[in-house]
Amino acid sequence: MNQKKFLLAGFLLLSVLAFGQRPNTDGMIYLDENRRPVLRENIIIPDVNGYKVLKCDFHMHTVFSDGLVWPTIRNQEVWEDGLDAFAITDHIEYQPHKADVNTDHNRAHELLKNVAPKNNLILVKGSEITRNTPPGHFNAIFIKDSSPFIEDRKKEFDRDALMKAAEQNAFIFWNHPGWQPNIEGSYEWLPLIDDLYKNNALHGIEVINGFGVHLKALDWCVDKDLTVMGTSDIHNLIDHDYDRSKEYVHRTMTLVMAKDRTPESIREALDEGRTVAWASKILAGKEEHVRNLFDACVQLMPSHFTEKKDNGDTINYYEIRNNSDLYFELVLSEGNATKQIILYPRSFQIISAAGGQSSLSYDVVSTYIRSNKHLNVSFPLK
Amino acid sequence: MNQKKFLLAGFLLLSVLAFGQRPNTDGMIYLDENRRPVLRENIIIPDVNGYKVLKCDFHMHTVFSDGLVWPTIRNQEVWEDGLDAFAITDHIEYQPHKADVNTDHNRAHELLKNVAPKNNLILVKGSEITRNTPPGHFNAIFIKDSSPFIEDRKKEFDRDALMKAAEQNAFIFWNHPGWQPNIEGSYEWLPLIDDLYKNNALHGIEVINGFGVHLKALDWCVDKDLTVMGTSDIHNLIDHDYDRSKEYVHRTMTLVMAKDRTPESIREALDEGRTVAWASKILAGKEEHVRNLFDACVQLMPSHFTEKKDNGDTINYYEIRNNSDLYFELVLSEGNATKQIILYPRSFQIISAAGGQSSLSYDVVSTYIRSNKHLNVSFPLK
Amino acid sequence: MNQKKFLLAGFLLLSVLAFGQRPNTDGMIYLDENRRPVLRENIIIPDVNGYKVLKCDFHMHTVFSDGLVWPTIRNQEVWEDGLDAFAITDHIEYQPHKADVNTDHNRAHELLKNVAPKNNLILVKGSEITRNTPPGHFNAIFIKDSSPFIEDRKKEFDRDALMKAAEQNAFIFWNHPGWQPNIEGSYEWLPLIDDLYKNNALHGIEVINGFGVHLKALDWCVDKDLTVMGTSDIHNLIDHDYDRSKEYVHRTMTLVMAKDRTPESIREALDEGRTVAWASKILAGKEEHVRNLFDACVQLMPSHFTEKKDNGDTINYYEIRNNSDLYFELVLSEGNATKQIILYPRSFQIISAAGGQSSLSYDVVSTYIRSNKHLNVSFPLK
Amino acid sequence: MNQKKFLLAGFLLLSVLAFGQRPNTDGMIYLDENRRPVLRENIIIPDVNGYKVLKCDFHMHTVFSDGLVWPTIRNQEVWEDGLDAFAITDHIEYQPHKADVNTDHNRAHELLKNVAPKNNLILVKGSEITRNTPPGHFNAIFIKDSSPFIEDRKKEFDRDALMKAAEQNAFIFWNHPGWQPNIEGSYEWLPLIDDLYKNNALHGIEVINGFGVHLKALDWCVDKDLTVMGTSDIHNLIDHDYDRSKEYVHRTMTLVMAKDRTPESIREALDEGRTVAWASKILAGKEEHVRNLFDACVQLMPSHFTEKKDNGDTINYYEIRNNSDLYFELVLSEGNATKQIILYPRSFQIISAAGGQSSLSYDVVSTYIRSNKHLNVSFPLK
């Protein structure tokens, strides 16, 4: 019995037990107050220079490879988490449940083909092509057919499956470089990676995968003009892995700045590299995109109050607003003002600055635009 | 020692203990992870027909009457709760701490005069003029001086203090009618109330006071064109009285639809009656204002999916969006569609409707526009 | 990449980023603060008359019938929820994923045979034998082999599978009677139920299934000496269905008062009927067991304070303690004292009573010992 | 209107609105579901060697010095937080509200004399004797009269007030040494401290004050046999300063191991030094007391499962239980087993250890028994 029963009120009043239960009709009580509200969260991020900021997760697993849930659970999680687009990317080469589950590589996607659109979600077709480390794993998304991808985990790297994905016009990204630090060469720009890159079979890299941030990959993305990706790579349950009691915690995802909320616009944005990887408190991306995102979300208001000190000095007070569900942490880099500003999702702070200054500069230490560099922002003072 | 110490990062790295503490410098550890983040919540409510929706609470107490906190705590609560404007309205006639606390009726306000503006808050001067029930208590706000108000709790009602407030051009509202249901006449439109009303010494009524909704007062506001007020009337701590683990729970307040975020605009809106009382899941007000507020917050999107049944029937799917921090609960009144819709703050739902209909009607059962009437809304279907 | 990486501290100090990240080694940051702590909750319920109170859920589904998770997720949920024992009870007759998943009825259990004991959990073998309503579904647990159960959903009820289960010495209970109130006879003690009962093929009934309380079933259990069962019947995710933000919300389960934490003791307790069904705020069971459980959990302390009124009357104050994770709500039925007492998990209240009384009586309105009767308790006053 | 109205159920049923409100009687709705449950938390800590572990906070402020609440709020916070004993310790020398509030140093305590016992709380009389830093502030508790304490904040330290407190048989402790690291000598064992110590006017030191841990003070306590104290030193609101969304966060307090729950037993325990300072995840105290507390709370169960590897090696699995509301974090120091164990309040973990070992040793890195030393514990393996 897993259906939800709803109540139709005749007019205003219903009989309910003292402790908030629904009515006792024919010997039944319905304990609806114990249910979790089922709803789609609206993650608020303002448009960035006319682009919509789509929340996308293009790396996740189901029982059809080494995930632990039926594909519909992934759809449900995506809907509730407020995402716009997702891909099921089960491993081609690793199917630990194969004794019990269909091994057809197209199957998980197929099971969601009518489910996602009913939920107003964009489903992108994908597969994880899984090689030994180095170089490790690759996701091919926007593919047409997973069946031609050859399973191959020999010691020597076989690039055939990736080239076939490229022939399908896939968008291909390298997954979690650096996740096996003990394997030599696993976190390096090896010749075989370079070969893929030069043959147009590598378009992005996971700078953030789940709870791991791969800062060297950010440098590669910047230097070689690859697209910055963030993904959950979820195998277990989102609610199991992420600490939802913290308001700023969301699954790791890619923020895609797209013209429209369509698969085509997402693909275009990925091709153009208009992305920022987001992992709860951390944003990582190319400077231009991180800056535009910051500017769209954070606003320093004109001074609302001036304090005069006995010695004639003045201190101005300003409200700084975070109009988004992102998290920002700023440390003063230039000027005489509040040293540290923490902007939790949808919250405001008051800061103060000595009078007579025309601007302040802050390092946004919760962002990365290079492995060793935060975004630096300057606020003109009014 | 109650100062907060902040950390200035040289560059990226700091030494921290395994379990997330700040650095051990000279034998000190700072346990900042245990602190509650201090921030101003941004309650999201879109503008309503060009008016800003200001969050106001014009009824609260401090140690200067029967409240239990110093005035600065009220300012702090108001700032953190994301309110725009407030008034301290200590009782003129009831000062249980008078053996220990200054009895000057202007004093609590005076202590906040420089505090509120530094926090970008609008502080309105007020007093609670406290008569026996019936008729009970009245708040006079936008007053200039509390000292001339005569303390008087004789059996017979003395209207002098209220008339003096009216002479100061106060905005006067009747507090929590109905809160003492056992006293005869306490929840009725008595002649002495009518007398105040006719002498322009009564401009509004608390339709919601804290956790009590006074529905008869809503009818009086509608019938006599009085302003609908909602207030916390907080004596203890906001965080003590309200269950903040529920995302939809906020202190009871008045939503004031004002041209600007200024005291003058608030006063104008109060005089014009552009208000809705808000108590967590409940909204109460005149139909026009509740409807405008609903329309600004809730949006039915064009259908994103159509399902064809075997018998040729179609079902259309729609996303319905709550773009606000308010809560709405809808029950279908006309049409063939999803029967009940619960819109938690900033959340979306998917609803379905049989094809071939041009509109749907719902009772918004979480609103009141009369003691026995919910707002009814109609959605054209696209 | 779904492994958790733990940190070995050399001594006291580690390098961590300002916002609590783990160290940047070779270009990696680990965002462990965003992870949900993985732990087994200890649900505190004191022993009852020398019996341990074991937390058991003998009704749940996986992808092997109409559930949406791999069996290991059920094990994980059970471990984290602090349960002692569980059974996977996939439908024999309903396997909507059969195009993709092994249909062997023993398989889900087999996959957990080595997992549960490693987690110190008691795994009991079960199947749901699924007939049309009426009479509907039955769970057979403590079975040896699911394969002989005949799939049969013909209009006419076929009791063969149940008799085969009985031959395996199964413990058989009737699931969620009353869940389809629109079907005639679905919530009645039909002859074919009576037949099973008389042939020793029916030993218990689900008085609570998920969010539905079947009060008539409680009367049947009392009148016919059947065992009271509570189960989650979970198909989706526990964390998805239950509102864990409320401290008192737990999955629905059976509290089994057993001599030891062993399968044998559980079976013995089920056979003896030593159970109470628990659904967050609700407890339902036979009077004897509900009373013993209450007495083990709730304690009225001797009076700690006496107040003397001007008229010579006295009022005594008492602390009432809930030493358990259960929830109790009491309404005064006899005496002159605090009218309502709400005892949240592990919390205390202070109550007062007029002097000169030797005892107080309360209805524990959060319990049911009959469809129309709460447990009534009497406290001697000291 | 700040009274709570309770509901008396005639029998089982009441009329309630669809969204869980209380009944509409005479035009009133009561929104009780929005109220925070008012209850006393039961902090679970097992007895330690026959001593009760009393939760005590002997440092807090009210409007009678530089606190921001009326004394009854402190009583309310203490009751709700589950503490057993407390003292109001307003500053003798610092009364920033003196223009508005009675300056009698005995007054705050007097206002609670009848309140605390009605709530079954132990109220101890105290004052904060406030000197410039160094050496700074001292709390004198178990005093009889605050009025003779001389206000004195001259540059030169005046010990008279402390000697008068000692004459009243006060228990005197030094507050937050190290809180002003920039003042020379502020975190040192100065001659004037030594003078107090030798004249029996110094009996303890705050090793933890609010969010600051003063590790050097722990060494002084150990070396000079002073009592380890932990206090909140709360000025604002407990719920404002502490992040209650984290289950392990409690106000900083002193755990006092006392024979009985009486003032006399507390005093005896303080004199004997049977205390541990507790600040959410941190415990600090003398080795003997921290060890006894740990042993009372944490239990390694006999192995419940053994795994045999192909090479003949065995791995044993054990459940480790935290039977308390304290938090413990362990790092392996000797043996071949799980490296790190995090024990959240009332939670269990499973650990594994290679077979053939007779014991394991762990550093309990969340405890301090010296400024540079954690408790080390050894578990025999069964």
Short mmCIF file of C-alpha atoms in Angstrom, two decimals, chain C residues 10-320:
data_model
loop_
_atom_site.label_atom_id
_atom_site.label_comp_id
_atom_site.label_asym_id
_atom_site.label_seq_id
_atom_site.Cartn_x
_atom_site.Cartn_y
_atom_site.Cartn_z
CA GLY C 10 49.46 12.40 12.92
CA PHE C 11 49.02 14.41 16.04
CA LEU C 12 46.64 17.22 16.83
CA LEU C 13 46.87 19.48 13.84
CA LEU C 14 45.93 19.35 10.19
CA SER C 15 45.77 21.95 7.49
CA VAL C 16 42.22 22.83 6.53
CA LEU C 17 40.72 25.58 4.45
CA ALA C 18 38.99 28.47 6.11
CA PHE C 19 35.56 27.03 5.55
CA GLY C 20 36.25 23.66 7.06
CA GLN C 21 37.47 21.60 4.16
CA ARG C 22 40.00 18.86 4.41
CA PRO C 23 43.51 19.50 3.24
CA ASN C 24 44.58 20.33 -0.22
CA THR C 25 47.05 17.58 -1.03
CA ASP C 26 48.16 17.26 -4.59
CA GLY C 27 45.39 19.45 -5.88
CA MET C 28 42.48 17.76 -4.07
CA ILE C 29 39.95 19.07 -1.56
CA TYR C 30 37.61 16.71 0.30
CA LEU C 31 34.28 18.29 1.24
CA ASP C 32 33.52 16.00 4.16
CA GLU C 33 31.48 18.58 6.03
CA ASN C 34 28.75 18.18 3.41
CA ARG C 35 28.38 14.46 4.01
CA ARG C 36 25.63 13.09 6.15
CA PRO C 37 27.08 11.35 9.20
CA VAL C 38 26.66 7.62 8.72
CA LEU C 39 25.59 6.11 12.01
CA ARG C 40 23.17 3.77 13.64
CA GLU C 41 20.57 5.56 15.69
CA ASN C 42 20.01 4.16 19.15
CA ILE C 43 16.25 4.17 19.74
CA ILE C 44 15.97 4.21 23.51
CA ILE C 45 13.23 2.07 25.02
CA PRO C 46 13.84 0.61 28.47
CA ASP C 47 13.39 -3.11 29.05
CA VAL C 48 9.82 -4.13 29.84
CA ASN C 49 9.52 -6.57 32.73
CA GLY C 50 12.83 -8.14 31.86
CA TYR C 51 12.10 -8.34 28.13
CA LYS C 52 14.20 -6.43 25.63
CA VAL C 53 12.12 -4.26 23.33
CA LEU C 54 13.30 -5.18 19.83
CA LYS C 55 12.48 -2.91 16.91
CA CYS C 56 11.28 -4.98 13.98
CA ASP C 57 9.95 -4.31 10.50
CA PHE C 58 8.73 -7.40 8.69
CA HIS C 59 7.26 -5.84 5.56
CA MET C 60 9.33 -4.16 2.86
CA HIS C 61 9.98 -4.36 -0.87
CA THR C 62 12.89 -4.21 -3.30
CA VAL C 63 13.36 -4.16 -7.07
CA PHE C 64 12.66 -7.90 -6.93
CA SER C 65 8.97 -7.02 -6.71
CA ASP C 66 7.53 -3.48 -6.81
CA GLY C 67 10.10 -1.77 -4.60
CA LEU C 68 12.52 0.76 -6.02
CA VAL C 69 15.80 -0.15 -4.37
CA TRP C 70 18.36 -2.89 -4.31
CA PRO C 71 18.09 -5.09 -1.18
CA THR C 72 21.27 -3.64 0.33
CA ILE C 73 19.54 -0.26 0.63
CA ARG C 74 16.90 -1.88 2.84
CA ASN C 75 19.66 -3.30 5.01
CA GLN C 76 21.30 0.13 5.19
CA GLU C 77 18.03 1.85 6.16
CA VAL C 78 17.33 -0.76 8.83
CA TRP C 79 20.80 -0.38 10.30
CA GLU C 80 20.66 3.41 10.36
CA ASP C 81 17.11 3.46 11.76
CA GLY C 82 18.28 1.42 14.75
CA LEU C 83 16.12 -1.63 14.05
CA ASP C 84 17.04 -5.05 15.33
CA ALA C 85 15.31 -7.34 12.85
CA PHE C 86 13.72 -7.19 9.41
CA ALA C 87 12.39 -9.23 6.53
CA ILE C 88 12.33 -8.57 2.81
CA THR C 89 8.81 -9.54 1.77
CA ASP C 90 8.61 -9.09 -1.96
CA HIS C 91 5.36 -10.01 -3.66
CA ILE C 92 5.16 -13.50 -5.07
CA GLU C 93 2.56 -12.44 -7.63
CA TYR C 94 3.53 -8.93 -8.55
CA GLN C 95 6.89 -8.32 -10.20
CA PRO C 96 6.56 -5.23 -12.36
CA HIS C 97 10.30 -5.23 -13.13
CA LYS C 98 10.31 -8.81 -14.35
CA ALA C 99 11.40 -7.76 -17.84
CA ASP C 100 14.68 -6.64 -16.28
CA VAL C 101 15.12 -8.37 -12.92
CA ASN C 102 15.57 -11.96 -11.85
CA THR C 103 12.18 -13.39 -10.80
CA ASP C 104 13.52 -15.96 -8.32
CA HIS C 105 11.48 -15.35 -5.13
CA ASN C 106 14.36 -16.35 -2.86
CA ARG C 107 16.86 -14.01 -4.43
CA ALA C 108 16.41 -10.72 -2.52
CA HIS C 109 16.82 -12.52 0.80
CA GLU C 110 19.85 -14.41 -0.47
CA LEU C 111 21.61 -11.19 -1.41
CA LEU C 112 21.46 -10.03 2.22
CA LYS C 113 22.35 -13.29 3.94
CA ASN C 114 25.94 -12.24 4.54
CA VAL C 115 25.29 -8.53 4.74
CA ALA C 116 22.83 -8.35 7.62
CA PRO C 117 24.85 -10.38 10.15
CA LYS C 118 27.98 -8.33 9.43
CA ASN C 119 25.88 -5.34 10.48
CA ASN C 120 24.64 -7.16 13.57
CA LEU C 121 21.09 -7.29 12.20
CA ILE C 122 18.65 -10.17 12.37
CA LEU C 123 17.36 -11.07 8.91
CA VAL C 124 14.18 -13.13 8.78
CA LYS C 125 13.06 -14.76 5.53
CA GLY C 126 9.68 -13.70 4.19
CA SER C 127 7.34 -13.37 1.22
CA GLU C 128 4.18 -11.43 0.56
CA ILE C 129 1.45 -13.72 -0.73
CA THR C 130 -0.76 -11.42 -2.71
CA ARG C 131 -4.42 -12.15 -3.36
CA ASN C 132 -7.11 -9.90 -4.70
CA THR C 133 -9.04 -7.81 -2.18
CA PRO C 134 -10.87 -9.14 -0.27
CA PRO C 135 -9.10 -10.50 1.55
CA GLY C 136 -5.93 -9.03 -0.01
CA HIS C 137 -2.32 -9.60 1.05
CA PHE C 138 -0.56 -11.77 3.61
CA ASN C 139 3.00 -11.86 4.83
CA ALA C 140 4.59 -15.16 5.67
CA ILE C 141 7.80 -14.78 7.66
CA PHE C 142 10.19 -17.25 9.24
CA ILE C 143 9.74 -19.30 6.06
CA LYS C 144 12.37 -21.59 4.61
CA ASP C 145 11.74 -21.41 0.87
CA SER C 146 9.64 -19.02 -1.22
CA SER C 147 9.68 -21.04 -4.40
CA PRO C 148 6.74 -23.38 -3.72
CA PHE C 149 4.31 -20.48 -3.20
CA ILE C 150 1.90 -20.54 -6.11
CA GLU C 151 1.20 -17.31 -7.92
CA ASP C 152 -2.51 -16.94 -8.10
CA ARG C 153 -4.65 -13.83 -8.34
CA LYS C 154 -7.81 -15.38 -9.67
CA LYS C 155 -11.08 -13.93 -8.59
CA GLU C 156 -11.62 -16.83 -6.28
CA PHE C 157 -9.36 -16.93 -3.28
CA ASP C 158 -6.76 -19.70 -3.33
CA ARG C 159 -5.39 -20.53 0.07
CA ASP C 160 -2.79 -23.07 -1.08
CA ALA C 161 0.24 -20.83 -0.85
CA LEU C 162 -0.71 -19.84 2.67
CA MET C 163 -1.15 -23.44 3.72
CA LYS C 164 2.27 -24.23 2.26
CA ALA C 165 3.72 -21.39 4.26
CA ALA C 166 2.02 -22.74 7.36
CA GLU C 167 3.58 -26.11 6.65
CA GLN C 168 6.97 -24.38 6.67
CA ASN C 169 6.07 -23.22 10.16
CA ALA C 170 5.73 -19.64 8.98
CA PHE C 171 4.35 -16.82 11.08
CA ILE C 172 1.56 -15.45 8.89
CA PHE C 173 -0.12 -12.07 9.18
CA TRP C 174 -2.83 -10.30 7.23
CA ASN C 175 -1.67 -7.05 5.67
CA HIS C 176 -3.37 -3.67 5.83
CA PRO C 177 -7.04 -4.70 6.06
CA GLY C 178 -9.05 -1.60 5.32
CA TRP C 179 -6.63 -0.08 2.82
CA GLN C 180 -9.19 -0.31 -0.01
CA PRO C 181 -12.32 0.95 1.74
CA ASN C 182 -14.26 1.12 -1.50
CA ILE C 183 -14.15 -2.62 -2.11
CA GLU C 184 -17.01 -4.42 -0.45
CA GLY C 185 -15.97 -6.83 2.24
CA SER C 186 -12.42 -5.61 2.22
CA TYR C 187 -12.46 -4.59 5.89
CA GLU C 188 -14.48 -7.47 7.33
CA TRP C 189 -13.79 -10.72 9.06
CA LEU C 190 -14.83 -12.85 6.10
CA PRO C 191 -15.36 -16.60 6.23
CA LEU C 192 -12.21 -17.22 4.22
CA ILE C 193 -10.21 -15.27 6.84
CA ASP C 194 -11.93 -17.26 9.52
CA ASP C 195 -10.99 -20.42 7.68
CA LEU C 196 -7.30 -19.49 7.67
CA TYR C 197 -7.52 -18.55 11.32
CA LYS C 198 -9.09 -21.84 12.29
CA ASN C 199 -6.54 -23.76 10.26
CA ASN C 200 -3.65 -22.08 12.03
CA ALA C 201 -2.62 -20.17 8.94
CA LEU C 202 -3.20 -16.73 10.42
CA HIS C 203 -1.26 -15.50 13.43
CA GLY C 204 -1.34 -11.73 13.29
CA ILE C 205 -2.72 -8.65 11.56
CA GLU C 206 -1.15 -5.36 10.56
CA VAL C 207 -2.87 -2.89 12.84
CA ILE C 208 -0.58 -0.21 11.44
CA ASN C 209 0.81 -0.28 7.90
CA GLY C 210 2.93 2.75 7.03
CA PHE C 211 0.72 5.80 7.61
CA GLY C 212 -2.54 3.88 7.97
CA VAL C 213 -3.93 2.72 11.29
CA HIS C 214 -6.52 -0.09 11.00
CA LEU C 215 -8.43 0.14 14.25
CA LYS C 216 -10.90 -2.65 13.52
CA ALA C 217 -7.92 -4.96 13.15
CA LEU C 218 -6.93 -4.10 16.71
CA ASP C 219 -10.30 -5.33 17.95
CA TRP C 220 -9.88 -8.56 15.98
CA CYS C 221 -6.42 -9.06 17.50
CA VAL C 222 -7.79 -8.56 21.00
CA ASP C 223 -10.90 -10.69 20.50
CA LYS C 224 -9.23 -13.55 18.65
CA ASP C 225 -5.85 -13.43 20.35
CA LEU C 226 -3.92 -12.58 17.20
CA THR C 227 -0.61 -10.75 17.25
CA VAL C 228 -0.61 -6.98 16.66
CA MET C 229 1.79 -6.01 13.87
CA GLY C 230 3.14 -2.67 12.65
CA THR C 231 5.18 -2.44 9.46
CA SER C 232 6.50 0.16 7.05
CA ASP C 233 5.58 -1.72 3.87
CA ILE C 234 8.18 0.55 2.30
CA HIS C 235 8.44 0.61 -1.50
CA ASN C 236 10.18 3.94 -2.01
CA LEU C 237 12.89 5.24 0.38
CA ILE C 238 12.35 5.53 4.11
CA ASP C 239 13.91 9.01 4.05
CA HIS C 240 11.61 9.96 1.22
CA ASP C 241 8.38 8.88 2.85
CA TYR C 242 8.99 9.89 6.46
CA ASP C 243 9.41 13.46 7.70
CA ARG C 244 12.64 13.10 9.64
CA SER C 245 12.68 16.77 10.60
CA LYS C 246 10.20 15.80 13.30
CA GLU C 247 12.05 14.13 16.11
CA TYR C 248 9.16 11.82 16.93
CA VAL C 249 8.80 10.44 13.41
CA HIS C 250 10.14 6.93 12.87
CA ARG C 251 9.19 4.31 10.33
CA THR C 252 6.21 2.26 11.43
CA MET C 253 7.39 -0.92 13.13
CA THR C 254 6.56 -3.69 15.57
CA LEU C 255 7.99 -3.43 19.07
CA VAL C 256 8.66 -7.02 20.07
CA MET C 257 9.19 -7.80 23.74
CA ALA C 258 11.66 -10.65 23.55
CA LYS C 259 13.78 -12.60 26.03
CA ASP C 260 16.87 -12.16 23.90
CA ARG C 261 18.04 -10.45 20.78
CA THR C 262 17.80 -13.66 18.72
CA PRO C 263 15.54 -14.89 15.91
CA GLU C 264 14.21 -17.58 18.21
CA SER C 265 13.20 -15.14 20.90
CA ILE C 266 11.53 -12.91 18.35
CA ARG C 267 9.56 -15.85 17.02
CA GLU C 268 8.55 -16.87 20.50
CA ALA C 269 7.39 -13.33 21.30
CA LEU C 270 5.38 -13.15 18.07
CA ASP C 271 3.77 -16.49 18.88
CA GLU C 272 2.95 -15.23 22.37
CA GLY C 273 1.66 -11.92 21.01
CA ARG C 274 4.08 -9.78 23.03
CA THR C 275 4.05 -6.84 20.60
CA VAL C 276 2.99 -3.23 20.23
CA ALA C 277 2.64 -1.53 16.85
CA TRP C 278 4.41 1.84 16.74
CA ALA C 279 3.85 4.63 14.22
CA SER C 280 5.61 7.81 15.38
CA LYS C 281 3.07 9.31 17.79
CA ILE C 282 0.77 6.28 17.90
CA LEU C 283 1.07 3.05 19.86
CA ALA C 284 -1.48 0.28 19.35
CA GLY C 285 -1.64 -3.08 21.07
CA LYS C 286 -3.26 -5.25 23.63
CA GLU C 287 -3.83 -3.47 26.91
CA GLU C 288 -1.36 -5.56 28.89
CA HIS C 289 1.54 -4.81 26.54
CA VAL C 290 0.78 -1.15 26.02
CA ARG C 291 0.51 -0.70 29.77
CA ASN C 292 3.77 -2.47 30.50
CA LEU C 293 5.52 -0.43 27.84
CA PHE C 294 4.10 2.82 29.23
CA ASP C 295 5.11 1.91 32.75
CA ALA C 296 8.64 1.16 31.63
CA CYS C 297 8.97 4.51 29.83
CA VAL C 298 7.10 7.08 31.90
CA GLN C 299 7.83 7.99 35.48
CA LEU C 300 6.09 10.46 37.80
CA MET C 301 8.61 11.68 40.33
CA PRO C 302 7.79 12.54 43.97
CA SER C 303 6.68 16.12 44.39
CA HIS C 304 9.62 18.53 44.45
CA PHE C 305 7.74 21.70 45.42
CA THR C 306 4.60 22.79 47.24
CA GLU C 307 2.95 26.14 46.81
CA LYS C 308 0.68 27.55 49.48
CA LYS C 309 -2.15 29.75 48.36
CA ASP C 310 -3.55 32.57 50.44
CA ASN C 311 -6.69 30.57 51.16
CA GLY C 312 -4.66 27.73 52.63
CA ASP C 313 -4.91 25.50 49.59
CA THR C 314 -1.76 23.83 48.38
CA ILE C 315 -0.54 22.95 44.93
CA ASN C 316 2.10 20.28 44.49
CA TYR C 317 4.55 20.21 41.59
CA TYR C 318 5.84 16.99 40.05
CA GLU C 319 8.29 16.15 37.31
CA ILE C 320 7.05 13.59 34.82
#
